[in-house]
mmCIF file of C-alpha atoms in Angstrom:
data_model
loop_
_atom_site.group_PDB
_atom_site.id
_atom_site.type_symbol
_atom_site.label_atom_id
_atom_site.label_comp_id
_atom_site.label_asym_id
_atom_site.label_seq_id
_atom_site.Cartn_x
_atom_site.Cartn_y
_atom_site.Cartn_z
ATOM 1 C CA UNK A 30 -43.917 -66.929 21.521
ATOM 2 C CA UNK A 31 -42.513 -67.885 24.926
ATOM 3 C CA UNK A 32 -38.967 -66.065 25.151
ATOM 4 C CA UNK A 33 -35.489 -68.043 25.213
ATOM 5 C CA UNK A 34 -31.997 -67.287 26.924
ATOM 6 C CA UNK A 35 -29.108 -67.444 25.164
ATOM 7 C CA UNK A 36 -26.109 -67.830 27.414
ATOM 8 C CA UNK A 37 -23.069 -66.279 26.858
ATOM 9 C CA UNK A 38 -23.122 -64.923 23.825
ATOM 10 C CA UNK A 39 -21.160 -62.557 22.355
ATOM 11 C CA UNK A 40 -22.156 -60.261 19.271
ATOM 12 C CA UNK A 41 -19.514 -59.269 16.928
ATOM 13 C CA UNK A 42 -21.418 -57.213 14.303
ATOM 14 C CA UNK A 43 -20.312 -55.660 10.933
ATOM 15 C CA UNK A 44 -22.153 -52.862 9.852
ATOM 16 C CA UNK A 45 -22.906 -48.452 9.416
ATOM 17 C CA UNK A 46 -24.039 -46.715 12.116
ATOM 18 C CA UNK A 47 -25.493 -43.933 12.799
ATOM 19 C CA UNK A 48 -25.797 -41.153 15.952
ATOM 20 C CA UNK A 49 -28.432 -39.011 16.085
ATOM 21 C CA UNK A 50 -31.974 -38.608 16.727
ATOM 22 C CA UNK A 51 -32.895 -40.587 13.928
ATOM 23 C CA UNK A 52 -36.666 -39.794 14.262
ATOM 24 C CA UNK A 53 -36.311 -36.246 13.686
ATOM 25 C CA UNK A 54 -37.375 -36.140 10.202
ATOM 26 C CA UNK A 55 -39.994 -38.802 10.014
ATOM 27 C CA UNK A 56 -41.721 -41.086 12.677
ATOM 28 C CA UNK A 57 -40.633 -44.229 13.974
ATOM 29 C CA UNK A 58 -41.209 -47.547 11.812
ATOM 30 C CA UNK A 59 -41.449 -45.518 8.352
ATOM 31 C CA UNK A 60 -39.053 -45.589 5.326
ATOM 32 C CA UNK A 61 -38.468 -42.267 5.532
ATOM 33 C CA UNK A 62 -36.589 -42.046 8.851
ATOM 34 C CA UNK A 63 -32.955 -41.962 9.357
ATOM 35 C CA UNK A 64 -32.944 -46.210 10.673
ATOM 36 C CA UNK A 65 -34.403 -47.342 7.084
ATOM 37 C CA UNK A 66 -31.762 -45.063 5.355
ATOM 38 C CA UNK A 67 -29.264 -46.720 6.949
ATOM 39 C CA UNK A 68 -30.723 -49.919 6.114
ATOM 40 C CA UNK A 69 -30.152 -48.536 2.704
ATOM 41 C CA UNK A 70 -26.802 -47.224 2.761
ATOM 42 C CA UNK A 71 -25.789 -50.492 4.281
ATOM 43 C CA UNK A 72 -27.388 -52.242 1.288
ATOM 44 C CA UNK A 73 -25.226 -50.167 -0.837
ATOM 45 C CA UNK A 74 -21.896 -51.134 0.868
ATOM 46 C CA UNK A 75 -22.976 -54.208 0.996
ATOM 47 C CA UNK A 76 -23.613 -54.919 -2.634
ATOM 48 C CA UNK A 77 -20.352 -52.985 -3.503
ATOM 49 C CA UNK A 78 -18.273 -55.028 -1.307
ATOM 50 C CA UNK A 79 -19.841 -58.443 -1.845
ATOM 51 C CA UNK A 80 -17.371 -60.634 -2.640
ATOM 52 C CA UNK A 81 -15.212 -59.206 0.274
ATOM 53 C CA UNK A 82 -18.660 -59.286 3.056
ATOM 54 C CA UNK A 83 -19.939 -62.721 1.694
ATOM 55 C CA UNK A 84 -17.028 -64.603 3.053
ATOM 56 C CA UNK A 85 -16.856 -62.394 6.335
ATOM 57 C CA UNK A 86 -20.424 -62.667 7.436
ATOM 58 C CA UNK A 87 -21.450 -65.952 9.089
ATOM 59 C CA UNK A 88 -25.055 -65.718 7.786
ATOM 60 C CA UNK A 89 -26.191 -63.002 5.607
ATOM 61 C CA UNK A 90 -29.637 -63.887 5.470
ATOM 62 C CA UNK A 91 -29.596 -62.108 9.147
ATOM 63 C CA UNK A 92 -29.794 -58.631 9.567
ATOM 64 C CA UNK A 93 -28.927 -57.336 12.852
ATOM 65 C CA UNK A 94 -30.571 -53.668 14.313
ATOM 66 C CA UNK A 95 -28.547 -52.534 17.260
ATOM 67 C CA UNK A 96 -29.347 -49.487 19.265
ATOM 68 C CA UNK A 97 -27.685 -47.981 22.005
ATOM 69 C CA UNK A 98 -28.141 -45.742 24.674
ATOM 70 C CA UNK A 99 -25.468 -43.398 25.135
ATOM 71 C CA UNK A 100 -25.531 -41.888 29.073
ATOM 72 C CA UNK A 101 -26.315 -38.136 27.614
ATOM 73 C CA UNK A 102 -29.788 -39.137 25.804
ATOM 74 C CA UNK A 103 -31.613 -37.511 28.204
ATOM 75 C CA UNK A 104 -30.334 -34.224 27.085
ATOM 76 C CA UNK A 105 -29.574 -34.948 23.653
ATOM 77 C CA UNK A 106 -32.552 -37.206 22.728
ATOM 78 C CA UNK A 107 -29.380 -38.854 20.868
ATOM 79 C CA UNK A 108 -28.508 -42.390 20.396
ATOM 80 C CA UNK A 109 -26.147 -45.157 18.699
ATOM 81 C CA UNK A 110 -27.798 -47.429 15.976
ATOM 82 C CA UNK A 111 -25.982 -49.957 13.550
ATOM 83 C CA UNK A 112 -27.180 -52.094 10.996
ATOM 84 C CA UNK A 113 -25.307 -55.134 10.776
ATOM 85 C CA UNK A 114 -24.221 -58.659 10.085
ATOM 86 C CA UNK A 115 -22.309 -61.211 12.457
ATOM 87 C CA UNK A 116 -19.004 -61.963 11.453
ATOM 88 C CA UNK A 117 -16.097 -64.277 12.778
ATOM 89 C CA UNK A 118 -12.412 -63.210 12.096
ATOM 90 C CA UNK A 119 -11.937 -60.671 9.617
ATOM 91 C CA UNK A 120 -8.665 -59.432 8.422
ATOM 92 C CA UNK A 121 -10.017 -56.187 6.438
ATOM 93 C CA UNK A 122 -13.365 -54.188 6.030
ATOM 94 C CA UNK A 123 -14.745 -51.817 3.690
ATOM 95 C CA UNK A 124 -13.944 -48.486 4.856
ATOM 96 C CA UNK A 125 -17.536 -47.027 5.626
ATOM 97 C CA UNK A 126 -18.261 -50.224 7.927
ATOM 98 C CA UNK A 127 -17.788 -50.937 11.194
ATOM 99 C CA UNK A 128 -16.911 -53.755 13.771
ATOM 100 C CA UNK A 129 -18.793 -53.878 16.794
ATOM 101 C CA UNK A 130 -17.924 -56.112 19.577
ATOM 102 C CA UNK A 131 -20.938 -56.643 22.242
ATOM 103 C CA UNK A 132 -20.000 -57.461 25.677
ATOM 104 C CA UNK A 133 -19.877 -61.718 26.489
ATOM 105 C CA UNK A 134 -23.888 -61.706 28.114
ATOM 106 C CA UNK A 135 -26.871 -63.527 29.089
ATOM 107 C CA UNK A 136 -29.969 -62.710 26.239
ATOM 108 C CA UNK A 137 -33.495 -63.123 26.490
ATOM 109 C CA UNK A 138 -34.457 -64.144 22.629
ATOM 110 C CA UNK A 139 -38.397 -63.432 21.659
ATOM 111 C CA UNK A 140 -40.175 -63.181 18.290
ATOM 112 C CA UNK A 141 -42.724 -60.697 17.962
ATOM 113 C CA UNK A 142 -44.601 -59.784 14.665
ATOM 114 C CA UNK A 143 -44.403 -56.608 12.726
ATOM 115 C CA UNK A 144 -48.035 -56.000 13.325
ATOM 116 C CA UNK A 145 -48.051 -56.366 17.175
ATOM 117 C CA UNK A 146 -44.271 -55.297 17.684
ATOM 118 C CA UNK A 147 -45.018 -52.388 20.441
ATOM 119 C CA UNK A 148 -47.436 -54.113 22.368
ATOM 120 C CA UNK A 149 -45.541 -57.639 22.863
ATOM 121 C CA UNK A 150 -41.856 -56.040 22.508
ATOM 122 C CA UNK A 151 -43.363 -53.515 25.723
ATOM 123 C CA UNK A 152 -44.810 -56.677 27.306
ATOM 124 C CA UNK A 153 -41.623 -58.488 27.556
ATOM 125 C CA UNK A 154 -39.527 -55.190 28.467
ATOM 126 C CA UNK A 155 -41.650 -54.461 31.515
ATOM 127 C CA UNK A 156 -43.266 -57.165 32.645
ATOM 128 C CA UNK A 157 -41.794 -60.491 31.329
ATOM 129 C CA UNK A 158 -38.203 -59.620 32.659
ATOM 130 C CA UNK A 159 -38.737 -58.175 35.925
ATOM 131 C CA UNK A 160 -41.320 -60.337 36.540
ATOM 132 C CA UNK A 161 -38.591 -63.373 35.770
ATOM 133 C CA UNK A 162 -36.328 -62.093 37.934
ATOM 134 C CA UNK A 163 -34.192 -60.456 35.680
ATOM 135 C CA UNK A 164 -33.098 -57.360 34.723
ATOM 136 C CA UNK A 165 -31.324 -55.453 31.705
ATOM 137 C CA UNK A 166 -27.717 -55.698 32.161
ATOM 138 C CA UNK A 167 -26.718 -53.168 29.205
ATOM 139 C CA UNK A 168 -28.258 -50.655 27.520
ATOM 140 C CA UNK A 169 -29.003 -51.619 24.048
ATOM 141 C CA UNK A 170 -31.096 -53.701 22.348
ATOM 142 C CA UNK A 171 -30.964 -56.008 19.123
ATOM 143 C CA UNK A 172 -33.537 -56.598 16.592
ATOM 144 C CA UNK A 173 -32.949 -59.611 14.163
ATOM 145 C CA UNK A 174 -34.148 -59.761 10.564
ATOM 146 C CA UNK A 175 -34.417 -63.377 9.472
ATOM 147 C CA UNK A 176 -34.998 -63.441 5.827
ATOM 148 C CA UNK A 177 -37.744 -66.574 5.895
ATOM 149 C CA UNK A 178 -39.484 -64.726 8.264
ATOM 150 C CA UNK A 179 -39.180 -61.001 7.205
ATOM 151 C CA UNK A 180 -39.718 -60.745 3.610
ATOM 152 C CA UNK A 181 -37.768 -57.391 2.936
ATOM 153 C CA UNK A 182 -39.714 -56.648 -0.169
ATOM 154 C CA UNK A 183 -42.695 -56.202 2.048
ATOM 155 C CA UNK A 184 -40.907 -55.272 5.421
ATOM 156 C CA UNK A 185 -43.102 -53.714 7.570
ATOM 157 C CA UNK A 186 -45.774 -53.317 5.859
ATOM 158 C CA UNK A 187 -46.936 -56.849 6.324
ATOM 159 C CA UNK A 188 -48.056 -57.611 10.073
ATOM 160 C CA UNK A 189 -47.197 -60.928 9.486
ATOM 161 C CA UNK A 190 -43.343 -60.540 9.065
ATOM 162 C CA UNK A 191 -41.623 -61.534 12.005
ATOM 163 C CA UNK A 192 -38.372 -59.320 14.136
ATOM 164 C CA UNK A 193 -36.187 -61.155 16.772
ATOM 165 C CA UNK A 194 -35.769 -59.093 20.127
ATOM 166 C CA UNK A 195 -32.272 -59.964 22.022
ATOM 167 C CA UNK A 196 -32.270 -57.787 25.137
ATOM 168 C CA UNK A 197 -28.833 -58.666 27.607
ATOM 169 C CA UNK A 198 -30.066 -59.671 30.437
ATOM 170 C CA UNK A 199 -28.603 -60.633 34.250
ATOM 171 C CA UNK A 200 -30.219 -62.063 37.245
ATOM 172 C CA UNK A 201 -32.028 -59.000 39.290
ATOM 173 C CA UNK A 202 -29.373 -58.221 42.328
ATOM 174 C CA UNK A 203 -30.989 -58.269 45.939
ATOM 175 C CA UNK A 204 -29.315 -55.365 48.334
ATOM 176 C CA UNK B 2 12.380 -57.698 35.818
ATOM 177 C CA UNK B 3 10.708 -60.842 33.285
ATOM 178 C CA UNK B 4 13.179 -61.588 30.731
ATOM 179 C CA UNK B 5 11.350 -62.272 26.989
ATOM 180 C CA UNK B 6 11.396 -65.942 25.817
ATOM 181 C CA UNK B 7 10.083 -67.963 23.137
ATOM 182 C CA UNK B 8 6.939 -69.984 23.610
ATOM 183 C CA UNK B 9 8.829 -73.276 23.470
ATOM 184 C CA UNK B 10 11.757 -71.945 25.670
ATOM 185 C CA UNK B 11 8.973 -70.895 27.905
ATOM 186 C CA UNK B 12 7.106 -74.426 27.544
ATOM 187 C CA UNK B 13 10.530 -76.286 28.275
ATOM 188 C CA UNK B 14 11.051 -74.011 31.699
ATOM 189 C CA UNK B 15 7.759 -74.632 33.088
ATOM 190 C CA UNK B 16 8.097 -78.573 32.487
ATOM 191 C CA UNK B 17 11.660 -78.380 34.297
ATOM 192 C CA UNK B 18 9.889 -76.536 37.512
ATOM 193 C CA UNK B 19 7.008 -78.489 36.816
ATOM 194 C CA UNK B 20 6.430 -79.574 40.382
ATOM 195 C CA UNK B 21 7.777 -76.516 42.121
ATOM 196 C CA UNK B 22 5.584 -74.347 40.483
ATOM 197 C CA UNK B 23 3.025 -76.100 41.056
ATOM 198 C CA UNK B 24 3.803 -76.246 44.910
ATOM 199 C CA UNK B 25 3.948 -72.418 44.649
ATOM 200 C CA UNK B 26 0.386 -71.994 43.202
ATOM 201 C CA UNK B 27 -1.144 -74.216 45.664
ATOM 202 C CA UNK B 28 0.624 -72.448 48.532
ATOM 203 C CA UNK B 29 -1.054 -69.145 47.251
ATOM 204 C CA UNK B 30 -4.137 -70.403 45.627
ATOM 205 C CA UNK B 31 -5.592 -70.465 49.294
ATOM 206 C CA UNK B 32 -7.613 -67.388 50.537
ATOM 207 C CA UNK B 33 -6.237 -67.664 53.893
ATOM 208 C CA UNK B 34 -2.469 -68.091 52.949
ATOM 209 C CA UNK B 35 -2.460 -65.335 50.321
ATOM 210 C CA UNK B 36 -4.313 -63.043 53.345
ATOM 211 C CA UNK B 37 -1.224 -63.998 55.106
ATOM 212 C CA UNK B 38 1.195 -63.313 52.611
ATOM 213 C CA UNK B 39 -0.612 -59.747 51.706
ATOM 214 C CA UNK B 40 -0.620 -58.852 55.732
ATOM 215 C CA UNK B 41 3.256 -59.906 55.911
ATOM 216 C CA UNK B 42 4.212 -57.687 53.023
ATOM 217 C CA UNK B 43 3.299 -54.734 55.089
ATOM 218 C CA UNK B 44 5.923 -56.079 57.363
ATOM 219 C CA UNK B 45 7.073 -58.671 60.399
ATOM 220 C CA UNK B 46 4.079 -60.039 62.144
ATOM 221 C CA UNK B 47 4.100 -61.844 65.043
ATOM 222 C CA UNK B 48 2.165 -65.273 65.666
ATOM 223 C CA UNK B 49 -0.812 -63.363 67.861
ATOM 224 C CA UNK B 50 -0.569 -60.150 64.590
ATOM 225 C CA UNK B 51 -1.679 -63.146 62.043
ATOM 226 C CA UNK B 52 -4.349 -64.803 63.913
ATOM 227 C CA UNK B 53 -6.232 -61.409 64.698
ATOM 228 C CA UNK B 54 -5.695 -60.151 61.295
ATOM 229 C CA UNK B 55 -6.430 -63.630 59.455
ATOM 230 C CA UNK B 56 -9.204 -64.280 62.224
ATOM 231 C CA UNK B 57 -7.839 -68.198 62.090
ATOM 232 C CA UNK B 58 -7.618 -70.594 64.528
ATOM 233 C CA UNK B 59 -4.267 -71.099 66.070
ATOM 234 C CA UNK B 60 -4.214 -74.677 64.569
ATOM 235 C CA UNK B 61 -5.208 -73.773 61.111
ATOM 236 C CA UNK B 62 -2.721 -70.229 60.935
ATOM 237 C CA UNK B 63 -0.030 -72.496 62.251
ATOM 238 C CA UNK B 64 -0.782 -75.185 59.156
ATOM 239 C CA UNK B 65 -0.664 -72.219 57.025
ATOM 240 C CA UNK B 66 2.662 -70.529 58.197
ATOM 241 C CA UNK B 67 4.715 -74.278 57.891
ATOM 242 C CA UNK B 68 3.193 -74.711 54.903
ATOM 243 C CA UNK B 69 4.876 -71.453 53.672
ATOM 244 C CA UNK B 70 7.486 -71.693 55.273
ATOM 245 C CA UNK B 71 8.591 -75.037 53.615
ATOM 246 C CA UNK B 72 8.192 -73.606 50.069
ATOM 247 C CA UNK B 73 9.832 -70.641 51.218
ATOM 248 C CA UNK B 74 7.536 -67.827 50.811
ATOM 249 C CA UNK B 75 8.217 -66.994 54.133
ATOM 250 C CA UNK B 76 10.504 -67.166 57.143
ATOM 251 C CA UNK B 77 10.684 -66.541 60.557
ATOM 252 C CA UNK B 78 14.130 -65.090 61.275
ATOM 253 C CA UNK B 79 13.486 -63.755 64.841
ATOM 254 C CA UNK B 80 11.817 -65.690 67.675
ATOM 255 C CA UNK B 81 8.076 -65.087 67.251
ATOM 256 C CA UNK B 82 8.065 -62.884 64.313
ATOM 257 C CA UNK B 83 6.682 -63.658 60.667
ATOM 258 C CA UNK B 84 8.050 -62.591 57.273
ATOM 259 C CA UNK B 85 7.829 -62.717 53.863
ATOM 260 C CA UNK B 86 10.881 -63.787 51.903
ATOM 261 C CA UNK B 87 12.367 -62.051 48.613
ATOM 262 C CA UNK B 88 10.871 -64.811 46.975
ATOM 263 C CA UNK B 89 7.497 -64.279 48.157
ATOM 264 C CA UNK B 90 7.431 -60.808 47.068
ATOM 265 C CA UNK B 91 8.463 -61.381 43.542
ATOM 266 C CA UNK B 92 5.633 -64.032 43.515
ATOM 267 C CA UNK B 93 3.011 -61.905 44.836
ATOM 268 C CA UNK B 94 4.157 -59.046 42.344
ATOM 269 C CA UNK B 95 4.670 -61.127 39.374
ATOM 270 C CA UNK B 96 0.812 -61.913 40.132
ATOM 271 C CA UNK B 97 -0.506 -58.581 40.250
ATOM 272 C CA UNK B 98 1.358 -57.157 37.472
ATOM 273 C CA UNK B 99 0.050 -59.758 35.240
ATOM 274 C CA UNK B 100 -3.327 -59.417 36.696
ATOM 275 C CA UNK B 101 -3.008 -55.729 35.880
ATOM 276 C CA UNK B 102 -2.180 -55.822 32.397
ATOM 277 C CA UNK B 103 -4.566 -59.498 32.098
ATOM 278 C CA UNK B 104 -7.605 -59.058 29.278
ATOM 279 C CA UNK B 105 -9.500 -60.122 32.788
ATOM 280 C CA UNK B 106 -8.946 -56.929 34.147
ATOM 281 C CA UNK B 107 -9.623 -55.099 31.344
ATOM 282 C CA UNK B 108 -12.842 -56.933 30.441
ATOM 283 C CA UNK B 109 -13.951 -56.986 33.886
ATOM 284 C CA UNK B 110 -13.488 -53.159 34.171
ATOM 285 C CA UNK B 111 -15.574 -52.490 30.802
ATOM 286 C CA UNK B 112 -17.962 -54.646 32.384
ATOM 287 C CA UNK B 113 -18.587 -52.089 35.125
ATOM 288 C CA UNK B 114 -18.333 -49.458 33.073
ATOM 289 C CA UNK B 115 -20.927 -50.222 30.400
ATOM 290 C CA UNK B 116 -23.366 -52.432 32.377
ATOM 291 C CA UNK B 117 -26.818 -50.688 32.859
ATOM 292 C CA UNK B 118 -30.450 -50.357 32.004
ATOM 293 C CA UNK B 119 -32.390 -48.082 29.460
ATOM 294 C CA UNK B 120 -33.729 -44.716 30.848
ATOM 295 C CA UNK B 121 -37.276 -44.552 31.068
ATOM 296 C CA UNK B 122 -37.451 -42.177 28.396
ATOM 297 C CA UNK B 123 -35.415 -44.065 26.429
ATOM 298 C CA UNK B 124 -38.146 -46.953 26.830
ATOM 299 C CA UNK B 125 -40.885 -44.623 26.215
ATOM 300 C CA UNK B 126 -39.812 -43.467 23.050
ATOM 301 C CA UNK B 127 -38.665 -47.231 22.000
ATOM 302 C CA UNK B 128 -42.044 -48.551 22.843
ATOM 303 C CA UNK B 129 -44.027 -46.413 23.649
ATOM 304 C CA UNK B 130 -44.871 -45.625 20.041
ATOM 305 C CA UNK B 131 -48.120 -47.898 19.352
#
């Protein structure tokens, strides 16, 4: 799918987070790792809180995947991620969640399938954006989780499911 | 030095000074007359100062200094020599000290802070998986 910008948007997320390495006890894109436990822990706050969350989040068939680099994972192999849902005003949370408030930016918006999610999501990293003149203006990344088009019950182990990418982009600056 | 008032005292004030205030912005909200202003708080310049230091035409710097003259933001006290009034000051410092404290600032200066790229490792072990 050809990618989309989304001007000026700005991501105010609701959700657990977790810092770590969160590979270290099982590999990337498994239920075992420390990502699709907090996918579960969130699931847990989530259904304990519901009445609360349900009139807080502004569409909760959207999961949100946020990772950030912190400047020190070079050393640390250490970063930032939060599972989350969009919210508008809130007045109070649950006390294991958090509010995250992503800087007002420019995002380039592409779909990729679960079964070619490395390949395409790689593509459009190195090659789409630079080659569009843009470049990454902060550095984290958002995966979205549309519930028509990423059946949780089967997740990723059907190729057919479908994640969002939203990476912040800005125009590339000539010196 | 600001005193605290309602939002409706506050509204009332500003619609009383409507006009004057808004003479005041438009005499600063002018590159080359707030240069002016910032070169005369560092003291009395002289006509010949203000055109090397603004780079202006003599034409256009004298447009300038009437014009700020008139609303008083500055005066010209001694034959040949330029300088900002009390007036002009408190302007110019109510505008930075708001600017300071402003959510623009702020925003502006998390802006620099956080913008960036991933690392290339970072990118290798996001994508570099398949």
């Amino acid at each position: 799918m050809q990618p989309t910008i989304i001007e000026n948007k700005v991501f105010k997320l609701l959700g657990c987070v977790f810092y770590g390495d969160p590979f270290h006890s099982a590999k990337e894109w498994t239920y075992e790792n420390e990502i699709s436990k907090l996918w579960v822990r969130f699931g847990r706050v989530l259904e304990k809180n519901y009445n609360l969350l349900n009139k807080i989040f502004i569409d909760s068939k959207v999961g949100y995947e946020l990772h950030i680099e912190p400047k020190e994972f070079k050393e640390t192999k250490k970063y930032y991620v939060m599972v989350a849902m969009e919210i508008g005003n809130v007045q109070e949370i649950p006390l294991e969640m958090y509010i995250k408030i992503l800087p007002k930016a420019n995002y380039i918006l592409y779909t990729t399938t679960v079964g070619n999610k490395f390949n395409e999501g790689s593509y459009i990293y190195n090659k789409w954006i630079p080659e569009n003149g843009y470049q990454q203006a902060f550095p984290y990344i958002i995966q979205g989780y549309v519930e028509q088009r990423y059946d949780p019950k089967t997740g990723l182990n059907n190729p057919n499911n479908e994640i969002d990418w939203y990476i912040p982009i800005k125009k590339i600056e000539l010196i | 030095m600001f005193e605290e008032k309602s939002i409706i005292e506050l509204v009332s004030s500003l619609e009383n000074s409507f006009q004057e205030i808004l003479s005041i912005i438009k005499a600063i909200g002018n590159n080359k007359r707030l240069k002016i202003l910032l070169t005369l708080l560092t003291g009395e310049k002289t006509f010949e100062n203000l055109k090397k230091e603004t780079k202006l035409q003599k034409t256009a710097l004298a447009n300038h200094l009437i014009k700020l003259m008139k609303i008083l933001l500055i005066e010209k006290p001694d034959y040949g020599k330029y300088k900002i009034t009390s007036d002009g000051e408190l302007f110019i410092r109510a505008m930075e000290n708001a600017y300071k404290y402003s959510d623009i600032r702020e925003s502006k200066g998390m802006e620099v802070i956080q913008r960036g790229q991933f690392s290339k490792d970072f990118v290798d072990s996001f994508f570099g998986s398949s």
